[in-house]
Short mmCIF file of C-alpha atoms in Angstrom, two decimals:
data_model
loop_
_atom_site.label_atom_id
_atom_site.label_comp_id
_atom_site.label_asym_id
_atom_site.label_seq_id
_atom_site.Cartn_x
_atom_site.Cartn_y
_atom_site.Cartn_z
CA MET A 1 -120.46 -23.95 0.62
CA LYS A 2 -121.20 -22.81 -2.91
CA THR A 3 -118.57 -20.98 -4.92
CA TYR A 4 -119.09 -19.28 -8.24
CA GLN A 5 -116.95 -18.19 -11.14
CA THR A 6 -117.86 -15.56 -13.66
CA ARG A 7 -116.62 -15.40 -17.23
CA SER A 8 -114.41 -12.44 -16.33
CA SER A 9 -112.79 -14.46 -13.54
CA MET A 10 -111.95 -17.47 -15.71
CA PRO A 11 -108.23 -18.20 -16.14
CA GLU A 12 -106.27 -16.70 -18.97
CA LYS A 13 -105.15 -19.07 -21.73
CA LEU A 14 -101.52 -18.65 -20.63
CA GLY A 15 -101.88 -20.22 -17.19
CA GLY A 16 -103.70 -17.76 -14.92
CA THR A 17 -105.73 -19.08 -12.02
CA PRO A 18 -109.43 -18.32 -11.60
CA ASP A 19 -110.55 -15.99 -8.83
CA ARG A 20 -113.16 -17.76 -6.72
CA LEU A 21 -116.24 -15.85 -5.69
CA ILE A 22 -117.16 -16.37 -2.04
CA ARG A 23 -120.48 -15.61 -0.40
CA LEU A 24 -121.07 -13.63 2.79
CA PRO A 25 -121.03 -16.55 5.27
CA GLU A 26 -117.51 -17.50 4.12
CA VAL A 27 -116.36 -13.87 4.28
CA VAL A 28 -117.71 -13.66 7.85
CA ASP A 29 -115.87 -16.89 8.76
CA ARG A 30 -112.60 -15.70 7.25
CA ILE A 31 -112.41 -12.25 8.82
CA GLY A 32 -114.41 -12.76 12.02
CA PHE A 33 -116.63 -9.69 11.60
CA LYS A 34 -120.40 -9.70 11.66
CA LYS A 35 -122.15 -8.80 8.42
CA SER A 36 -123.31 -5.40 9.73
CA ASN A 37 -119.68 -4.43 10.39
CA ILE A 38 -118.64 -5.65 6.92
CA TYR A 39 -121.31 -3.51 5.24
CA ARG A 40 -120.33 -0.50 7.38
CA LEU A 41 -116.71 -0.88 6.25
CA ILE A 42 -117.88 -1.12 2.63
CA GLN A 43 -119.76 2.17 3.02
CA GLU A 44 -116.58 3.75 4.43
CA ASP A 45 -114.55 2.37 1.48
CA LYS A 46 -112.44 0.33 3.89
CA PHE A 47 -113.46 -3.12 2.63
CA PRO A 48 -113.79 -4.65 -0.86
CA ARG A 49 -117.18 -4.27 -2.51
CA PRO A 50 -119.05 -7.41 -3.55
CA VAL A 51 -119.91 -8.19 -7.15
CA LYS A 52 -123.48 -8.93 -8.19
CA ILE A 53 -123.97 -12.54 -9.28
CA GLY A 54 -127.74 -12.38 -9.56
CA CYS A 55 -130.66 -10.07 -8.96
CA ARG A 56 -130.57 -10.83 -5.20
CA ALA A 57 -127.13 -12.33 -4.75
CA SER A 58 -123.64 -10.93 -4.24
CA ALA A 59 -120.24 -12.44 -3.67
CA TRP A 60 -116.69 -11.23 -3.06
CA LYS A 61 -113.57 -12.02 -5.03
CA GLU A 62 -111.48 -14.32 -2.87
CA SER A 63 -108.27 -12.57 -3.90
CA GLU A 64 -109.61 -9.18 -2.74
CA ILE A 65 -110.61 -10.57 0.65
CA GLN A 66 -107.20 -12.21 1.06
CA ALA A 67 -105.45 -8.97 0.07
CA TRP A 68 -107.53 -7.08 2.66
CA ILE A 69 -106.57 -9.63 5.35
CA ASN A 70 -102.89 -9.39 4.35
CA GLU A 71 -103.02 -5.57 4.54
CA CYS A 72 -104.58 -5.72 8.02
CA GLU A 73 -101.80 -8.06 9.14
CA ALA A 74 -99.14 -5.80 7.62
CA GLN A 75 -100.58 -2.73 9.38
CA SER A 76 -100.66 -4.63 12.66
CA ASN A 77 -97.01 -5.65 12.22
CA ARG A 78 -95.97 -2.06 11.41
CA LYS A 79 -97.70 -0.79 14.56
CA GLY A 80 -95.92 -3.46 16.61
CA GLU A 81 -92.52 -2.42 15.22
CA LYS A 82 -92.99 1.23 16.22
CA LYS A 83 -93.25 0.40 19.93
#
């Protein structure tokens, strides 16, 4: 699986970590949604937007996908606590 880094995602000089860019197949594997559902959620502003990495290529910031997954888990836990 290819991963990409852009200049803007390179680590800071004082010890930051780079943000990997992941392509659609890896996003699908991580969240378990089909690509049509992912793009529908993007249109509804309920999922992170990809960044363009070429004229016909896009990728997502790994940290944004992980934050989205964490938020889904937190919402699920909050719903479970209310019952």
